[in-house]
Structures are given as C-alpha cells and as structure tokens.
Tab-separated table of C-alpha atoms in Angstrom:
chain	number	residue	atom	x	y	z
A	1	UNK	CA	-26.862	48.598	2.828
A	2	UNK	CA	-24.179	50.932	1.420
A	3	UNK	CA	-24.384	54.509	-0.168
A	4	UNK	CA	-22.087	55.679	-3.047
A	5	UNK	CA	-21.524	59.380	-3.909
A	6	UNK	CA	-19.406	60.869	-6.351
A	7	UNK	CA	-17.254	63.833	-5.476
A	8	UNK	CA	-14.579	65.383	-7.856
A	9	UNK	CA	-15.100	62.239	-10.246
A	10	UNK	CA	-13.888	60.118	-7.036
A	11	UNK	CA	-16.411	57.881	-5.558
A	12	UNK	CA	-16.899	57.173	-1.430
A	13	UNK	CA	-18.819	54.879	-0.150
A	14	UNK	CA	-21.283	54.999	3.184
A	15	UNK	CA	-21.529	52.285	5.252
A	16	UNK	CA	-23.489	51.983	8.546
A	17	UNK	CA	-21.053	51.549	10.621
A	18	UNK	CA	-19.838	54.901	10.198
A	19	UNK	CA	-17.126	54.598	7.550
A	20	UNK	CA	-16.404	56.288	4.422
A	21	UNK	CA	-14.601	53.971	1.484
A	22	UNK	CA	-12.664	55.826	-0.908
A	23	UNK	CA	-12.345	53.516	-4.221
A	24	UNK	CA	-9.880	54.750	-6.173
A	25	UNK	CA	-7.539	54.944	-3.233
A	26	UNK	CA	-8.999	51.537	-1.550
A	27	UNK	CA	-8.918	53.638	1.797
A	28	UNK	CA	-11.054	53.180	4.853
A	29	UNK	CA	-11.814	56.459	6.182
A	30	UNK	CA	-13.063	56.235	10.333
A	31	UNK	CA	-13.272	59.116	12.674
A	32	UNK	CA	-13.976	59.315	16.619
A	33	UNK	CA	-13.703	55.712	17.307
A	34	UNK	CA	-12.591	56.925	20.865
A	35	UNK	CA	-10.812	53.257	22.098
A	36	UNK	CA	-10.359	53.880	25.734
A	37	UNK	CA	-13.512	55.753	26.911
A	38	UNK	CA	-15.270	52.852	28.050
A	39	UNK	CA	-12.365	52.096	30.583
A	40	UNK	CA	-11.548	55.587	31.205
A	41	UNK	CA	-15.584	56.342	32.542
A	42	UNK	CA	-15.546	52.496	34.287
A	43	UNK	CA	-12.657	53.355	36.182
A	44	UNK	CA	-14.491	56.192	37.828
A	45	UNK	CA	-17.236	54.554	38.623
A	46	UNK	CA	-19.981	54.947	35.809
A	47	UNK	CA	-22.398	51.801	34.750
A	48	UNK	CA	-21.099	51.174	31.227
A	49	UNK	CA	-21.429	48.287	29.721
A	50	UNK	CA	-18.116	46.348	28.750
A	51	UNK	CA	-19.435	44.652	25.968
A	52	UNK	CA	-18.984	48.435	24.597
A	53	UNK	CA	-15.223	47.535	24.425
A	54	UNK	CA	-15.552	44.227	22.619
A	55	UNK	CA	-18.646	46.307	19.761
A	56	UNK	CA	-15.617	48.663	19.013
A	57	UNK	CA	-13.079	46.442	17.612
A	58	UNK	CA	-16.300	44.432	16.167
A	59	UNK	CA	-17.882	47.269	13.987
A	60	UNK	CA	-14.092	47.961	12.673
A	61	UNK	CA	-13.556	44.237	11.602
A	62	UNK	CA	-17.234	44.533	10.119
A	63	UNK	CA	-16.509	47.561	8.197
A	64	UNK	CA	-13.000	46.649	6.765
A	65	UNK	CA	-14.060	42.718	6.157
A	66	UNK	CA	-16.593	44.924	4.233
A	67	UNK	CA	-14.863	46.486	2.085
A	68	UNK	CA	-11.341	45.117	2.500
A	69	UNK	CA	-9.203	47.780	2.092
A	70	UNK	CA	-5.153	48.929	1.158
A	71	UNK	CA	-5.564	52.051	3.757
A	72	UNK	CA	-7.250	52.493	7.051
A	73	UNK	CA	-7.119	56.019	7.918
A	74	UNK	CA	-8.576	57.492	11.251
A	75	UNK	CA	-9.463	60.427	11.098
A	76	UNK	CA	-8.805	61.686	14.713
A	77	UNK	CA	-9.756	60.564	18.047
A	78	UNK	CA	-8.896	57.116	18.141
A	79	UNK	CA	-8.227	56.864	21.499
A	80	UNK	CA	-9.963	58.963	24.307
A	81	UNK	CA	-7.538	59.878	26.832
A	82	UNK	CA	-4.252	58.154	27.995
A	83	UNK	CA	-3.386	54.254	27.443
A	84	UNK	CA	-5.784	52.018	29.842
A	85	UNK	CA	-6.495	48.806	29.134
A	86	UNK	CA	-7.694	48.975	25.748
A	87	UNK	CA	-4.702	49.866	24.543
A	88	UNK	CA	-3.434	46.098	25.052
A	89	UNK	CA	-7.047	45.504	22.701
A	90	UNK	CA	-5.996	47.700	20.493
A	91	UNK	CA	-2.265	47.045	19.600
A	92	UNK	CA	-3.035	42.923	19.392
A	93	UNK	CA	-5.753	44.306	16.731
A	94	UNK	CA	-3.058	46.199	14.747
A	95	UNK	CA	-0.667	43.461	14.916
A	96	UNK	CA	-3.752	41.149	12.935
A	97	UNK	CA	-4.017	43.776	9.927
A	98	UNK	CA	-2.162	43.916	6.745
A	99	UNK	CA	-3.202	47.102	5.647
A	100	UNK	CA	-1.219	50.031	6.283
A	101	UNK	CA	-2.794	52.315	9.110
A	102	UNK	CA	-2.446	55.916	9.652
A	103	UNK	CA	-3.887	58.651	12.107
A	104	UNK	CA	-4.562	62.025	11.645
A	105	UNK	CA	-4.185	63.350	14.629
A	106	UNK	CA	-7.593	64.665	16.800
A	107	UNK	CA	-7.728	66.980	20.290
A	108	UNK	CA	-8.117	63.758	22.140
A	109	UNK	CA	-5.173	61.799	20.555
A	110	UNK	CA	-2.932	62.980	23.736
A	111	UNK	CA	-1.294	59.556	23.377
A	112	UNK	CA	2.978	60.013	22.264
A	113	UNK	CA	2.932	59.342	18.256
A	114	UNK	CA	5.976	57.221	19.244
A	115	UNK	CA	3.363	54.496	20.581
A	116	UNK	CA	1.500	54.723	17.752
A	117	UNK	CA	4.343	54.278	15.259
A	118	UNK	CA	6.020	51.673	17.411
A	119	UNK	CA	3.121	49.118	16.361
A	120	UNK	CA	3.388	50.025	13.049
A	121	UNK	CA	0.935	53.427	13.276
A	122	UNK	CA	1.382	56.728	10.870
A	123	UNK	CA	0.797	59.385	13.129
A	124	UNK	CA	-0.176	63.256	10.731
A	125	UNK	CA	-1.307	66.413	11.046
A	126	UNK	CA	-3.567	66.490	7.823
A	127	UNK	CA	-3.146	64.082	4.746
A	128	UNK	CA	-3.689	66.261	1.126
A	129	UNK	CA	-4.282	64.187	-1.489
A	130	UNK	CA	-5.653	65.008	-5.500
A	131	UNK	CA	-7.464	68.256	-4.113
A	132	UNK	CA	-9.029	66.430	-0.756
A	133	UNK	CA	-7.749	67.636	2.446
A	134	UNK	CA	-8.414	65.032	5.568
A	135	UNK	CA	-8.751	66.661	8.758
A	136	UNK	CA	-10.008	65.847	12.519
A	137	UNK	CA	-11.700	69.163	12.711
A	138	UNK	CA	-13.864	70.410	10.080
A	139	UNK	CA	-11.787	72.803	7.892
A	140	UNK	CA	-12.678	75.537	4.553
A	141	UNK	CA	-9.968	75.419	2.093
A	142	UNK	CA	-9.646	77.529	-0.721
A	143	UNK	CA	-9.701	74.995	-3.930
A	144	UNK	CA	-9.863	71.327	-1.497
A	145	UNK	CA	-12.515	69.418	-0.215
A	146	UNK	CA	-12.485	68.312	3.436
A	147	UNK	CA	-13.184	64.943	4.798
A	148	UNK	CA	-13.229	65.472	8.972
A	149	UNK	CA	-15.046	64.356	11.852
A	150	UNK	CA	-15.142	65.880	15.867
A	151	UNK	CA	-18.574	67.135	15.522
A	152	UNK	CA	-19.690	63.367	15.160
A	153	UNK	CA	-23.266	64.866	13.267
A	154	UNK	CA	-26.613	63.656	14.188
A	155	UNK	CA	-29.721	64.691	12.751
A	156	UNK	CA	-33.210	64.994	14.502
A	157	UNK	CA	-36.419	63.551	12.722
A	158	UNK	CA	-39.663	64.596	13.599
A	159	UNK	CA	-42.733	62.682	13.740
A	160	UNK	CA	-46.368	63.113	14.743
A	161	UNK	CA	-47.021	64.879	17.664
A	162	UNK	CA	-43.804	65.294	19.603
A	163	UNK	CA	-42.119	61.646	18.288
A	164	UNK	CA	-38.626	62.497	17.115
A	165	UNK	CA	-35.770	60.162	16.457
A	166	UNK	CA	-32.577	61.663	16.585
A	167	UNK	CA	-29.717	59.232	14.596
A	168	UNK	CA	-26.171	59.633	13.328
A	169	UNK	CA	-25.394	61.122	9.781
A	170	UNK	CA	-22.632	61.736	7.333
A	171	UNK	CA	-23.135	65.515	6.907
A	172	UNK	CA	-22.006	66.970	3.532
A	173	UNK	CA	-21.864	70.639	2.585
A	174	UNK	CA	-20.567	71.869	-1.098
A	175	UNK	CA	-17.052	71.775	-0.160
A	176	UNK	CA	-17.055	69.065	3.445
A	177	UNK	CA	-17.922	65.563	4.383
A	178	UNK	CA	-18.618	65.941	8.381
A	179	UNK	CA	-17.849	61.950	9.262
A	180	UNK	CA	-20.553	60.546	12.457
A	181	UNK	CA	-18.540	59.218	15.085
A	182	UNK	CA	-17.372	55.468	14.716
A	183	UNK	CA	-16.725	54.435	18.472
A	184	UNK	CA	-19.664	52.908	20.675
A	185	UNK	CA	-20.534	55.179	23.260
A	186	UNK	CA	-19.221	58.604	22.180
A	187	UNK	CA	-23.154	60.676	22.056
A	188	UNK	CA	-23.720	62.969	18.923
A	189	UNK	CA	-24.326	66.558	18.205
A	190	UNK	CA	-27.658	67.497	15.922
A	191	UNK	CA	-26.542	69.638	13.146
A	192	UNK	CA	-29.593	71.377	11.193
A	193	UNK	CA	-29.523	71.157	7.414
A	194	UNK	CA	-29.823	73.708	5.222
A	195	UNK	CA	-29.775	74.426	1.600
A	196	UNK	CA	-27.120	72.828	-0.343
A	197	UNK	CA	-26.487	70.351	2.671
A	198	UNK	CA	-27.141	66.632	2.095
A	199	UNK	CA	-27.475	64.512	5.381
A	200	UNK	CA	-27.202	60.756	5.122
A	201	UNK	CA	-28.370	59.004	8.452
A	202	UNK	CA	-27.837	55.765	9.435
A	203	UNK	CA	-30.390	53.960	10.765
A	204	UNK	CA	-30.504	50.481	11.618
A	205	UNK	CA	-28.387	49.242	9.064
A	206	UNK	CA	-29.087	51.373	6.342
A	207	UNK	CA	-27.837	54.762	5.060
A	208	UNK	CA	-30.924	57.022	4.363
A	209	UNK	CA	-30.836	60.351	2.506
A	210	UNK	CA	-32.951	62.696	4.435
C-alpha cells in the first residue's frame, strides 16, 4: 500500500520498499541501496546471508515494475565500497532497463564515475529541478526543498511496558524529505519527531503516518 503527498503542487508517492515516485517527472527516487556490502562484510568473514544480494536487485524490480518509471534516480550510496562481485549483478541489471538512470553521488560512492557512465550511468553532484534540490546528505536551502537520504531514518514505537518496535520511515520536515535506506542490510538511525515533522514508517508492507 502506497502513500501520496503533495509538496509545492507536485505529488510523490511512498512505497514500502523505500522509494519515493515523483509524478509529474515519472522519476523513481532510491537512496542507500548500498550494492556491494553484502560481499564486502562476507569476504571478511561475517555470517550474512547471500540471499541479501539476490532481495536487493528484487525490491528495485518490485518498486520500478510498480510504478514504471522514465527516471531512476539514486540518491547516493549505491554501492558500498569498491567493485566486488556485485558489481557484475549490478551492471547485467542496468543493461535490462530502459529508463534512463542517474546517481547523485553519496560518501560511499568511491567507485570512478567513468564505470558508472560506461554502462550507461549519470554520475552528479546534486540535481535542481522546479525549486527541489536532490541531495545524498540532508541539505537547508534558502527558497528549495530537499529530497536526500544518508541518515536512512527510523523511528522507535513504544508499546506497553518496555515493547518497542523500531521501523524505517520517510522523515519530512517543512522544507526536507529524509529518504529510509533502500538496500537490505544497511541498519537505521532513530530520528525523534518533533513539531512540524511528519514521519511515515513502513511497516510490513504498508506506509503508516505516525
């Protein structure tokens, strides 16, 4: 189940997998996928899973089957650390899409932007567009509204007695839209909400205003 919200007379969509559709522009918006960190912690030695690898590239199928988009636009940290073997994954995936693909650029993008744009991959600093400003980091600008990720947002829910549930959210303040992290296996940092803030969690596969 999807969530629409309207801001400055454009309209986004939620979706649970973590991604933000922009209608009027038909553009996926993704952040912190992270490709790569499930080889990159296998190699030295920790117990992950590798069916981690194969949800990755499944929850970004989902999510652009879902909405079937002109754009996809990743908003930093698409890939962990330096090429592994996922890289392979990913470039056979790019090679399947039609719709143009672009990367704004996050701390942990370390990969050249000649790899990227040698499958067919825009590789920016920061995409301005009709007074919306897409960044990785979370960014005030006088006049623009920012779409970012890196923090990838959480919120905690408390129940009786000491129950809590702690779940992903898209965090929005007047003036930001804090993306969760996309990729499987990338952990989340709790943000508390305040007045003005709207949190949006996903849970199961659902986005719930909190």
């Amino acid at each position: 189940m999807t969530t629409t919200i309207e801001i400055k007379h454009q309209n986004f969509v939620m979706h649970p997998s973590g991604a933000l559709f922009w209608k009027e522009k038909s553009a996926v918006l993704i952040s912190d996928v992270h490709l790569g960190k499930v080889s990159h912690f296998r190699k030295y030695g920790a117990a992950v899973p590798v069916k981690a690898i194969e949800k990755n590239f499944e929850l970004l199928d989902t999510a652009i089957s879902h909405f079937r988009p002109k754009i996809i636009c990743f908003l930093g940290d698409l890939f962990h650390s330096y090429i592994n073997a996922e890289w392979r994954l990913f470039e056979h995936w790019v090679q399947d899409r039609n719709e143009e693909i672009i990367l704004v650029s996050g701390n942990h993008d370390i990969i050249s932007p000649l790899k990227y744009e040698n499958i067919g991959v825009q590789v920016v600093a920061e995409i301005l567009l009709d007074g919306f400003l897409l960044t990785h980091h979370p960014e005030e600008r006088e006049g623009l509204f920012n779409f970012s990720g890196h923090i990838h947002p959480a919120v905690r829910l408390k129940g009786s007695g000491r129950q809590s549930l702690r779940l992903p959210c898209f965090f929005k303040s007047k003036n930001q839209l804090i993306l969760p992290a996309f990729g499987e296996f990338t952990g989340s940092h709790v943000l508390k909400k305040e007045k003005g803030h709207e949190v949006y969690a996903i849970a199961d596969s659902s986005i719930v205003k909190i």
